[in-house]
């Protein structure tokens, strides 16, 4: 079972996912410490095994053996949907190839939550995941995105957000940008402006936390909503 988990507020967990986690024989967790907070919230005590980008290759044969023996295995990431900019895709593909039953239980999405919060009229958009970490590669990535001509959503880590926004300004110019962080939590925040303006505002803040969801409005100017 591929289980979508809250992106912040634990109350956003669906009853269906809660029931699945309670009934699972094993839970695969990107970070068992993060997952333990969710399970404690539910009052669930189920065996957990770490499953992340660093150990996936070694874990997959073990998990396939579990599935083959009839165990109910639930896969969760730290937040959101496993396999979408998070670990899990390789395991799901292997499970499909083996003929194992794969069930996806939907949950909250940082992408659609940010888009709905933005107030932009969304007819189509591109989700482009995390930018490359190195500036040169990131700039090439941004140049490619500039050809989309539509709204683009990316993720970025707190310790790279200012560098990425600076590269957006350098490559794409003063395009409209919306950044969100800590969505669904007490201190959720949305900032709007050009990349350069947002870099200044972020650098004025201390102790930034969380992962950023960034909306780049790369539509032709005539399509920008007033």
XYZ file of N, CA and C in Angstrom:
678
model
N 0.843 -1.185 0.000
C 0.000 0.000 0.000
C 0.880 1.238 0.000
N 0.656 2.111 -0.956
C 1.377 3.378 -1.037
C 0.493 4.430 -0.376
N 0.962 4.978 0.744
C 0.098 5.811 1.580
C 0.521 7.274 1.568
N -0.374 8.147 1.141
C -0.134 9.584 1.206
C -0.321 10.068 2.637
N 0.658 10.795 3.151
C 0.609 11.265 4.537
C 0.576 12.795 4.587
N 0.218 13.375 5.733
C 0.098 14.830 5.834
C 1.385 15.562 5.474
N 1.227 16.760 4.902
C 2.389 17.593 4.597
C 2.728 18.497 5.772
N 1.906 18.462 6.803
C 2.156 19.289 7.980
C 1.237 18.893 9.110
N -0.017 19.336 9.035
C -1.002 19.075 10.076
C -1.414 17.601 10.060
N -1.174 16.906 11.183
C -1.465 15.479 11.242
C -2.947 15.164 11.101
N -3.800 16.145 11.372
C -5.236 15.926 11.247
C -5.674 15.774 9.793
N -4.771 16.060 8.851
C -5.103 15.913 7.436
C -4.986 14.471 6.954
N -4.517 13.565 7.803
C -4.448 12.157 7.420
C -5.853 11.633 7.149
N -6.040 10.937 6.041
C -7.366 10.429 5.717
C -7.696 9.216 6.586
N -8.972 8.999 6.886
C -9.362 7.808 7.650
C -8.921 6.514 6.977
N -8.921 6.514 5.658
C -8.529 5.306 4.926
C -7.052 4.975 5.155
N -6.187 6.002 5.108
C -4.766 5.768 5.359
C -4.542 5.364 6.817
N -5.258 6.010 7.738
C -5.128 5.664 9.151
C -5.459 4.191 9.373
N -6.542 3.721 8.750
C -6.934 2.325 8.894
C -5.889 1.393 8.286
N -5.318 1.804 7.152
C -4.305 0.977 6.500
C -3.054 0.847 7.359
N -2.629 1.946 7.973
C -1.442 1.894 8.819
C -1.692 1.043 10.062
N -2.889 1.133 10.609
C -3.222 0.323 11.780
C -3.256 -1.164 11.448
N -3.651 -1.484 10.221
C -3.781 -2.885 9.842
C -2.563 -3.485 9.168
N -1.538 -2.674 8.915
C -0.352 -3.173 8.214
C 0.478 -4.103 9.095
N 1.157 -5.043 8.454
C 2.110 -5.899 9.172
C 3.455 -5.198 9.316
N 3.818 -4.424 8.290
C 5.094 -3.701 8.272
C 4.868 -2.340 7.626
N 5.510 -1.322 8.161
C 5.469 0.006 7.563
C 6.872 0.390 7.122
N 7.022 0.714 5.857
C 8.286 1.211 5.323
C 8.260 2.729 5.414
N 9.247 3.311 6.075
C 9.229 4.753 6.330
C 10.520 5.395 5.850
N 10.373 6.528 5.164
C 11.552 7.275 4.710
C 12.440 7.630 5.898
N 11.832 8.091 6.973
C 12.531 8.389 8.222
C 11.676 7.834 9.354
N 12.146 6.800 10.021
C 11.320 6.150 11.044
C 11.003 7.080 12.213
N 11.874 8.043 12.476
C 11.602 8.986 13.575
C 10.436 9.890 13.220
N 10.380 10.352 11.974
C 9.262 11.180 11.540
C 7.971 10.358 11.521
N 8.075 9.137 11.013
C 6.889 8.289 10.931
C 6.377 7.928 12.322
N 7.275 7.798 13.283
C 6.859 7.447 14.634
C 5.942 8.509 15.225
N 6.175 9.768 14.902
C 5.298 10.840 15.400
C 3.874 10.646 14.885
N 3.767 10.272 13.612
C 2.450 10.042 13.033
C 1.791 8.830 13.682
N 2.544 7.753 13.851
C 1.975 6.542 14.441
C 1.582 6.764 15.895
N 2.386 7.523 16.618
C 2.027 7.839 18.006
C 0.730 8.635 18.061
N 0.567 9.540 17.085
C -0.668 10.337 17.008
C -1.876 9.428 16.816
N -1.672 8.326 16.088
C -2.762 7.387 15.821
C -2.895 6.317 16.900
N -1.882 6.247 17.770
C -1.876 5.181 18.768
C -1.578 3.830 18.155
N -0.746 3.823 17.107
C -0.435 2.600 16.363
C 0.960 2.095 16.717
N 1.070 0.799 16.926
C 2.378 0.185 17.147
C 2.533 -0.955 16.147
N 3.206 -0.641 15.063
C 3.446 -1.589 13.984
C 4.938 -1.596 13.692
N 5.457 -2.738 13.311
C 6.873 -2.830 12.958
C 7.204 -1.858 11.841
N 8.305 -1.109 12.016
C 8.742 -0.161 10.996
C 10.144 -0.511 10.509
N 10.366 -0.274 9.230
C 11.674 -0.455 8.602
C 11.977 0.792 7.783
N 13.181 1.294 7.873
C 13.533 2.464 7.075
C 13.623 2.088 5.599
N 13.108 2.967 4.755
C 13.179 2.781 3.307
C 13.376 4.152 2.688
N 14.576 4.400 2.179
C 14.892 5.712 1.629
C 15.829 5.574 0.442
N 16.242 6.707 -0.107
C 17.091 6.685 -1.297
C 18.434 6.005 -1.040
N 18.895 6.009 0.197
C 20.205 5.451 0.518
C 20.192 3.929 0.647
N 19.061 3.356 1.048
C 19.051 1.909 1.266
C 18.034 1.160 0.412
N 17.389 1.861 -0.516
C 16.317 1.235 -1.306
C 16.783 -0.011 -2.047
N 17.959 0.049 -2.671
C 18.435 -1.098 -3.460
C 18.560 -2.346 -2.601
N 19.040 -2.179 -1.387
C 19.195 -3.321 -0.487
C 17.864 -3.756 0.117
N 16.957 -2.812 0.308
C 15.683 -3.110 0.958
C 14.683 -3.802 0.024
N 14.705 -3.481 -1.258
C 13.665 -3.972 -2.165
C 13.553 -5.500 -2.167
N 14.662 -6.257 -2.262
C 14.512 -7.723 -2.208
C 13.863 -8.189 -0.908
N 14.194 -7.544 0.200
C 13.610 -7.883 1.495
C 12.104 -7.627 1.490
N 11.716 -6.497 0.918
C 10.290 -6.152 0.873
C 9.537 -7.107 -0.054
N 10.151 -7.441 -1.183
C 9.491 -8.362 -2.107
C 9.275 -9.722 -1.456
N 10.209 -10.146 -0.613
C 10.045 -11.396 0.127
C 8.863 -11.294 1.084
N 8.712 -10.135 1.726
C 7.573 -9.920 2.628
C 6.256 -10.017 1.861
N 6.203 -9.352 0.713
C 4.986 -9.383 -0.092
C 4.676 -10.797 -0.562
N 5.742 -11.526 -0.920
C 5.559 -12.898 -1.372
C 5.026 -13.821 -0.296
N 5.307 -13.487 0.948
C 4.829 -14.310 2.064
C 3.449 -13.884 2.552
N 2.873 -12.881 1.881
C 1.511 -12.480 2.199
C 1.368 -11.371 3.214
N 2.462 -10.721 3.587
C 2.382 -9.631 4.551
C 1.806 -8.382 3.902
N 1.055 -7.597 4.671
C 0.559 -6.300 4.217
C 1.610 -5.250 4.542
N 2.164 -4.634 3.501
C 3.248 -3.664 3.664
C 2.752 -2.291 3.265
N 2.944 -1.310 4.141
C 2.560 0.075 3.856
C 3.816 0.915 3.664
N 3.814 1.753 2.652
C 4.946 2.629 2.350
C 4.555 4.072 2.599
N 5.346 4.777 3.415
C 5.103 6.195 3.668
C 6.394 6.979 3.478
N 6.261 8.232 3.077
C 7.402 9.140 3.028
C 7.276 10.112 4.193
N 8.208 11.046 4.302
C 8.134 12.005 5.402
C 6.885 12.865 5.314
N 6.466 13.176 4.097
C 5.270 14.001 3.894
C 4.824 13.857 2.447
N 3.515 13.755 2.250
C 3.016 13.672 0.886
C 2.995 12.248 0.355
N 3.151 12.117 -0.947
C 2.989 10.838 -1.623
C 4.326 10.190 -1.964
N 4.585 8.987 -1.473
C 5.819 8.285 -1.849
C 5.936 8.150 -3.363
N 7.170 8.254 -3.851
C 7.423 8.095 -5.280
C 7.339 9.377 -6.079
N 6.799 10.447 -5.479
C 6.717 11.738 -6.166
C 7.674 12.696 -5.466
N 8.870 12.839 -6.027
C 9.960 13.570 -5.388
C 10.258 13.010 -3.999
N 10.011 11.744 -3.826
C 10.273 11.019 -2.585
C 10.574 9.562 -2.944
N 11.197 8.810 -2.020
C 11.512 7.405 -2.326
C 10.263 6.571 -2.556
N 10.408 5.501 -3.335
C 9.313 4.556 -3.497
C 9.043 4.077 -4.901
N 9.396 4.869 -5.916
C 9.039 4.509 -7.293
C 9.619 3.162 -7.716
N 10.889 2.912 -7.373
C 11.532 1.662 -7.788
C 10.847 0.455 -7.149
N 10.436 0.596 -5.908
C 9.745 -0.498 -5.227
C 8.384 -0.758 -5.871
N 7.650 0.295 -6.173
C 6.339 0.132 -6.800
C 6.473 -0.538 -8.165
N 7.473 -0.124 -8.932
C 7.702 -0.736 -10.244
C 8.014 -2.216 -10.098
N 8.865 -2.560 -9.134
C 9.225 -3.963 -8.907
C 7.998 -4.771 -8.472
N 7.173 -4.184 -7.636
C 5.973 -4.880 -7.189
C 5.033 -5.152 -8.361
N 4.854 -4.159 -9.228
C 4.024 -4.361 -10.418
C 4.580 -5.499 -11.271
N 5.900 -5.482 -11.470
C 6.535 -6.482 -12.330
C 6.378 -7.894 -11.769
N 6.308 -8.001 -10.455
C 6.193 -9.315 -9.816
C 4.760 -9.826 -9.785
N 3.818 -8.951 -10.122
C 2.421 -9.339 -10.062
C 1.775 -9.079 -8.717
N 2.509 -8.450 -7.792
C 1.951 -8.139 -6.484
C 0.884 -7.048 -6.617
N -0.087 -7.084 -5.742
C -1.132 -6.064 -5.767
C -0.594 -4.763 -5.193
N -0.758 -3.685 -5.929
C -0.322 -2.367 -5.480
C -1.564 -1.490 -5.316
N -1.743 -0.951 -4.115
C -2.869 -0.072 -3.833
C -2.335 1.288 -3.417
N -2.853 2.343 -3.997
C -2.443 3.705 -3.633
C -3.575 4.368 -2.861
N -3.242 4.880 -1.679
C -4.201 5.582 -0.842
C -3.851 7.060 -0.869
N -4.643 7.896 -1.535
C -4.285 9.304 -1.725
C -4.211 10.079 -0.416
N -3.506 11.197 -0.498
C -3.383 12.074 0.653
C -3.077 13.494 0.220
N -2.729 14.363 1.160
C -2.451 15.767 0.847
C -1.273 15.919 -0.123
N -1.302 17.007 -0.887
C -0.247 17.307 -1.854
C 0.230 18.733 -1.674
N 1.534 18.914 -1.469
C 2.082 20.268 -1.357
C 1.885 21.042 -2.653
N 1.936 20.343 -3.788
C 1.816 21.004 -5.089
C 0.427 21.612 -5.263
N -0.606 20.787 -5.131
C -1.957 21.304 -5.361
C -2.415 22.230 -4.231
N -1.916 22.004 -3.009
C -2.256 22.910 -1.911
C -1.715 24.306 -2.183
N -0.452 24.396 -2.618
C 0.155 25.692 -2.923
C -0.555 26.374 -4.088
N -0.893 25.606 -5.116
C -1.573 26.191 -6.276
C -2.946 26.725 -5.900
N -3.686 25.969 -5.093
C -5.007 26.433 -4.678
C -4.902 27.685 -3.816
N -3.892 27.739 -2.968
C -3.671 28.868 -2.073
C -3.240 30.116 -2.848
N -2.581 29.916 -3.987
C -1.988 31.030 -4.736
C -3.022 31.998 -5.288
N -4.208 31.513 -5.602
C -5.214 32.354 -6.242
C -5.036 32.478 -7.740
N -4.019 31.844 -8.290
C -3.814 31.865 -9.733
C -4.872 30.999 -10.413
N -5.238 31.391 -11.608
C -6.176 30.585 -12.382
C -5.394 29.461 -13.039
N -5.600 28.261 -12.567
C -4.789 27.118 -12.999
C -5.542 26.296 -14.025
N -5.112 26.354 -15.261
C -5.659 25.491 -16.304
C -4.682 24.363 -16.629
N -3.418 24.658 -16.499
C -2.383 23.654 -16.701
C -1.127 24.125 -15.984
N -0.304 23.174 -15.584
C 0.953 23.535 -14.932
C 1.941 22.392 -15.110
N 3.195 22.681 -14.824
C 4.253 21.683 -14.862
C 4.833 21.534 -13.461
N 4.975 20.309 -13.004
C 5.669 20.050 -11.753
C 7.072 19.563 -12.100
N 8.089 20.261 -11.593
C 9.464 19.960 -11.997
C 10.349 19.476 -10.857
N 9.769 19.158 -9.699
C 10.551 18.566 -8.621
C 11.602 19.494 -8.039
N 12.692 18.897 -7.557
C 13.785 19.661 -6.964
C 14.798 20.079 -8.031
N 15.246 21.328 -8.021
C 16.301 21.749 -8.950
C 17.626 21.064 -8.598
N 18.544 20.987 -9.557
C 19.881 20.475 -9.246
C 20.550 21.314 -8.160
N 21.461 20.714 -7.434
C 22.109 21.419 -6.322
C 23.214 22.363 -6.780
N 23.877 22.023 -7.890
C 24.976 22.854 -8.369
C 24.435 23.984 -9.236
N 24.999 25.177 -9.062
C 24.465 26.361 -9.730
C 24.433 26.229 -11.246
N 25.526 25.731 -11.840
C 25.572 25.613 -13.294
C 24.482 24.699 -13.827
N 24.311 23.553 -13.192
C 23.268 22.617 -13.600
C 21.893 23.205 -13.337
N 21.763 23.943 -12.244
C 20.480 24.551 -11.900
C 20.080 25.601 -12.934
N 21.049 26.367 -13.403
C 20.745 27.393 -14.403
C 20.308 26.759 -15.717
N 20.940 25.658 -16.099
C 20.513 24.963 -17.315
C 19.096 24.414 -17.144
N 18.811 23.902 -15.978
C 17.468 23.410 -15.644
C 16.435 24.539 -15.752
N 16.789 25.717 -15.244
C 15.876 26.858 -15.295
C 15.665 27.350 -16.719
N 16.717 27.332 -17.512
C 16.578 27.745 -18.914
C 15.607 26.811 -19.640
N 15.675 25.540 -19.323
C 14.756 24.576 -19.934
C 13.326 24.849 -19.487
N 13.152 25.155 -18.191
C 11.817 25.464 -17.689
C 11.235 26.706 -18.347
N 12.099 27.658 -18.697
C 11.620 28.908 -19.291
C 10.892 28.669 -20.603
N 11.146 27.519 -21.229
C 10.496 27.196 -22.501
C 9.068 26.670 -22.315
N 8.708 26.375 -21.054
C 7.380 25.813 -20.788
C 6.264 26.799 -21.135
N 6.477 28.085 -20.789
C 5.450 29.071 -21.060
C 4.183 28.860 -20.258
N 4.328 28.283 -19.063
C 3.167 28.014 -18.216
C 3.577 28.130 -16.748
N 2.665 27.883 -15.853
C 2.988 27.876 -14.432
C 3.807 26.630 -14.115
N 4.896 26.826 -13.384
C 5.788 25.728 -13.023
C 5.915 25.684 -11.502
N 5.816 24.485 -10.941
C 5.964 24.293 -9.500
C 7.224 23.480 -9.236
N 8.052 23.968 -8.309
C 9.248 23.238 -7.912
C 9.293 23.167 -6.384
N 10.119 22.254 -5.884
C 10.418 22.181 -4.460
C 11.832 22.688 -4.242
N 12.109 23.210 -3.051
C 13.488 23.577 -2.726
C 13.724 23.494 -1.222
N 14.927 23.120 -0.854
C 15.310 23.003 0.554
C 15.614 24.380 1.126
N 15.466 24.505 2.429
C 15.630 25.797 3.096
C 17.029 26.378 2.906
N 18.053 25.519 2.868
C 19.420 26.027 2.777
C 19.844 26.353 1.340
N 18.931 26.132 0.373
C 19.268 26.481 -1.015
C 18.282 27.447 -1.640
N 17.213 27.790 -0.929
C 16.156 28.580 -1.551
C 16.647 29.930 -2.048
N 17.518 30.613 -1.282
C 17.979 31.932 -1.730
C 18.854 31.826 -2.964
N 19.682 30.786 -3.043
C 20.550 30.583 -4.215
C 19.714 30.259 -5.450
N 18.697 29.443 -5.267
C 17.838 29.088 -6.399
C 17.079 30.310 -6.910
N 16.533 31.105 -5.999
C 15.816 32.316 -6.424
C 16.750 33.292 -7.127
N 17.989 33.395 -6.658
C 18.962 34.264 -7.318
C 19.235 33.775 -8.738
N 19.297 32.467 -8.917
C 19.504 31.914 -10.257
C 18.267 32.122 -11.135
N 17.078 32.049 -10.543
C 15.852 32.321 -11.304
C 15.889 33.748 -11.839
N 16.275 34.697 -10.980
C 16.366 36.095 -11.406
C 17.386 36.255 -12.526
N 18.539 35.585 -12.384
C 19.607 35.717 -13.374
C 19.217 35.119 -14.718
N 18.490 34.006 -14.700
C 18.169 33.304 -15.940
C 16.835 33.731 -16.554
N 15.835 34.006 -15.706
C 14.491 34.255 -16.208
C 14.033 35.693 -16.042
N 14.790 36.475 -15.275
C 14.408 37.860 -15.044
C 13.394 37.981 -13.912
N 12.747 39.143 -13.775
C 11.824 39.405 -12.660
C 10.441 38.799 -12.876
N 10.398 37.486 -13.090
C 9.116 36.810 -13.302
C 8.338 36.747 -11.981
N 7.004 36.687 -12.028
C 6.227 36.558 -10.794
C 6.502 35.216 -10.119
N 6.773 35.276 -8.827
C 7.072 34.070 -8.052
C 6.247 34.075 -6.771
N 5.759 32.903 -6.398
C 5.091 32.705 -5.116
C 5.827 31.580 -4.394
N 6.202 31.816 -3.148
C 6.824 30.753 -2.369
C 5.979 30.488 -1.129
N 5.862 29.215 -0.783
C 5.123 28.824 0.410
C 5.997 27.907 1.244
N 5.778 27.958 2.547
C 6.483 27.044 3.441
C 5.621 26.756 4.661
N 5.922 25.660 5.330
C 5.198 25.259 6.534
C 3.686 25.170 6.281
N 3.296 24.765 5.073
C 1.869 24.708 4.758
C 1.131 23.757 5.685
N -0.041 24.163 6.088
C -0.976 23.479 6.989
C -0.519 23.508 8.446
N 0.621 24.131 8.727
C 1.105 24.242 10.100
C 0.745 25.620 10.665
N 1.035 25.815 11.941
C 0.688 27.066 12.615
C 1.346 28.267 11.947
N 2.596 28.116 11.532
C 3.349 29.244 10.987
C 3.448 29.186 9.461
N 2.417 28.662 8.800
C 2.456 28.607 7.343
C 2.571 30.027 6.782
N 3.272 30.124 5.648
C 3.567 31.452 5.106
C 3.592 31.411 3.589
N 3.092 32.482 2.985
C 3.181 32.666 1.544
C 3.783 34.033 1.280
N 4.757 34.078 0.374
C 5.371 35.337 -0.031
C 5.274 35.455 -1.548
N 5.031 36.688 -2.026
C 4.914 36.950 -3.453
C 5.886 38.054 -3.849
N 6.373 37.974 -5.050
C 7.243 39.027 -5.547
C 8.106 38.520 -6.680
N 9.092 39.312 -7.058
C 10.072 38.851 -8.034
C 11.107 38.008 -7.299
N 11.882 37.206 -8.007
C 12.899 36.401 -7.324
C 13.851 37.252 -6.492
N 14.296 38.386 -7.045
C 15.223 39.253 -6.317
C 14.621 39.804 -5.040
N 13.347 40.224 -5.111
C 12.662 40.741 -3.922
C 12.538 39.678 -2.845
N 12.241 38.464 -3.261
C 12.039 37.394 -2.293
C 13.348 36.966 -1.639
N 14.441 37.017 -2.375
C 15.753 36.720 -1.781
C 16.025 37.677 -0.627
N 15.770 38.960 -0.861
C 16.002 39.963 0.187
C 15.122 39.687 1.391
N 13.859 39.397 1.162
C 12.928 39.163 2.270
C 13.300 37.918 3.060
N 13.726 36.876 2.366
C 14.108 35.653 3.066
C 15.369 35.848 3.894
N 16.319 36.599 3.350
C 17.568 36.814 4.078
C 17.372 37.696 5.303
N 16.259 38.431 5.325
C 15.957 39.246 6.505
C 15.357 38.415 7.634
N 14.880 37.228 7.276
C 14.282 36.354 8.287
C 15.350 35.432 8.868
N 15.244 35.155 10.140
C 16.167 34.257 10.800
C 15.488 32.916 11.065
N 16.319 31.886 11.125
C 15.838 30.552 11.495
C 14.729 30.055 10.573
N 14.937 30.174 9.281
C 13.987 29.610 8.341
C 13.967 28.090 8.499
N 12.784 27.528 8.411
C 12.645 26.085 8.542
C 11.742 25.570 7.441
N 11.809 24.256 7.244
C 10.868 23.613 6.334
C 11.324 23.605 4.887
N 10.543 22.909 4.093
C 10.793 22.800 2.661
C 9.894 23.798 1.941
N 10.388 24.406 0.899
C 9.632 25.410 0.162
C 8.969 24.801 -1.070
N 7.746 25.217 -1.316
C 7.084 24.943 -2.587
C 7.046 26.261 -3.338
N 7.610 26.274 -4.526
C 7.818 27.509 -5.283
C 6.998 27.461 -6.575
N 6.219 28.515 -6.805
C 5.425 28.627 -8.023
C 6.035 29.711 -8.900
N 6.445 29.347 -10.094
C 7.003 30.280 -11.070
C 5.949 30.518 -12.148
N 5.536 31.756 -12.302
C 4.540 32.075 -13.332
C 5.278 32.457 -14.605
N 5.473 31.473 -15.458
C 6.247 31.672 -16.687
C 5.343 31.836 -17.911
N 4.066 32.122 -17.670
C 3.163 32.363 -18.788
C 3.505 33.702 -19.464
N 3.171 33.836 -20.746
C 3.342 35.133 -21.400
C 2.601 36.207 -20.589
N 3.120 37.411 -20.549
C 2.559 38.461 -19.685
C 1.079 38.708 -19.928
N 0.623 38.577 -21.154
C -0.784 38.843 -21.449
C -1.704 37.834 -20.764
N -1.133 36.682 -20.333
C -1.952 35.662 -19.681
C -1.955 35.821 -18.171
N -1.089 36.693 -17.642
C -1.030 36.878 -16.202
C -2.356 37.449 -15.707
N -2.853 36.846 -14.671
C -4.098 37.325 -14.080
C -3.829 38.623 -13.313
N -4.644 39.640 -13.458
C -4.447 40.903 -12.743
C -4.427 40.681 -11.237
